[in-house]
Tab-separated table of C-alpha atoms in Angstrom:
chain	number	residue	atom	x	y	z
A	566	MET	CA	86.882	69.729	98.973
A	567	ASN	CA	87.667	72.876	97.085
A	568	LYS	CA	90.502	74.931	98.400
A	569	SER	CA	90.640	78.442	97.178
A	570	THR	CA	94.090	79.888	97.144
A	571	THR	CA	94.748	83.570	97.123
A	572	LYS	CA	97.933	84.976	95.781
A	573	GLN	CA	99.323	87.713	97.938
A	574	ASN	CA	101.057	90.655	96.374
A	575	THR	CA	104.740	90.339	97.211
A	576	ASP	CA	105.948	93.276	95.113
A	577	ASN	CA	107.239	95.663	97.745
A	578	LYS	CA	108.608	98.801	96.151
A	579	GLY	CA	109.852	100.609	99.185
A	580	GLY	CA	112.761	102.897	99.678
A	581	MET	CA	114.085	105.746	97.571
A	582	MET	CA	112.918	104.435	94.203
A	583	SER	CA	109.219	104.178	95.026
A	584	GLY	CA	108.323	107.306	93.026
A	585	GLY	CA	105.400	109.587	93.482
A	586	LEU	CA	104.828	112.982	94.982
A	587	MET	CA	106.770	112.435	98.199
A	588	LYS	CA	109.917	111.431	96.335
A	589	GLY	CA	109.737	114.568	94.218
A	590	LEU	CA	109.179	116.768	97.236
A	591	MET	CA	112.067	115.176	99.091
A	592	LEU	CA	114.526	115.433	96.195
A	593	GLY	CA	113.415	119.003	95.461
A	594	GLY	CA	113.913	119.936	99.105
A	595	LEU	CA	117.366	118.381	99.164
A	596	ALA	CA	118.318	120.233	95.978
A	597	GLY	CA	117.014	123.478	97.489
A	598	LEU	CA	119.078	122.953	100.608
A	599	LEU	CA	122.150	122.165	98.521
A	600	PHE	CA	121.889	125.239	96.315
A	601	GLY	CA	120.713	127.428	99.183
A	602	GLY	CA	123.774	126.531	101.241
A	603	LEU	CA	126.042	126.773	98.235
A	604	LEU	CA	124.793	130.136	96.977
A	605	GLY	CA	123.532	131.612	100.257
A	606	ASN	CA	126.556	133.736	101.168
A	607	MET	CA	126.898	135.371	97.754
A	608	GLY	CA	124.264	138.081	98.213
A	609	ILE	CA	122.256	139.181	95.164
A	610	PHE	CA	124.554	137.244	92.820
A	611	GLY	CA	123.587	134.022	94.597
A	612	SER	CA	119.899	134.787	94.054
A	613	ILE	CA	120.464	135.518	90.376
A	614	LEU	CA	122.549	132.383	89.954
A	615	GLY	CA	119.867	130.304	91.686
A	616	LEU	CA	117.232	131.760	89.347
A	617	LEU	CA	119.363	130.865	86.332
A	618	ILE	CA	119.846	127.300	87.575
A	619	ASN	CA	116.093	126.891	88.128
A	620	GLY	CA	115.349	128.373	84.709
A	621	LEU	CA	117.778	125.999	83.024
A	622	ALA	CA	116.213	123.054	84.862
A	623	ILE	CA	112.736	124.062	83.664
A	624	ILE	CA	113.929	124.518	80.070
A	625	PHE	CA	115.724	121.159	80.188
A	626	SER	CA	112.615	119.345	81.456
A	627	ILE	CA	110.476	120.954	78.717
A	628	LEU	CA	113.000	119.941	76.042
A	629	VAL	CA	113.033	116.351	77.300
A	630	ALA	CA	109.216	116.220	77.238
A	631	VAL	CA	109.128	117.583	73.655
A	632	LYS	CA	111.745	115.056	72.517
A	633	ILE	CA	109.766	112.176	74.046
A	634	TYR	CA	106.572	113.444	72.388
A	635	HIS	CA	108.243	113.689	68.967
A	636	PHE	CA	109.792	110.243	69.380
A	637	PHE	CA	106.435	108.560	69.928
A	638	LYS	CA	104.698	110.676	67.272
A	639	ARG	CA	107.352	109.767	64.670
A	640	LYS	CA	107.195	106.097	65.665
A	641	ARG	CA	103.399	106.036	65.220
A	642	LYS	CA	103.692	107.738	61.801
A	643	GLU	CA	106.295	105.174	60.647
A	644	GLU	CA	104.054	102.308	61.770
A	645	ALA	CA	101.159	103.749	59.757
A	646	ASN	CA	103.284	103.962	56.580
A	647	VAL	CA	104.839	100.489	56.744
A	648	TRP	CA	102.991	99.234	53.648
A	649	ARG	CA	103.689	102.337	51.523
A	650	ASN	CA	107.352	101.602	50.690
């Protein structure tokens, strides 16, 4: 008798650290509520301050992406020149 066994996937990644689009939307919404409540009663200055915070967040994310790109590009170049010492 041949018994076929199937392995069931037991990796359950539930909760807050599951990732994906819904996590980003939820965290973005919570950040918007936080800054909206924090800067909401300041009038035009609150709007300008919120714009500056969003701009800094965008610049920071671009800088992180560029640093990661340069890290992997430099690593690949060093691996190609291992035998040229």
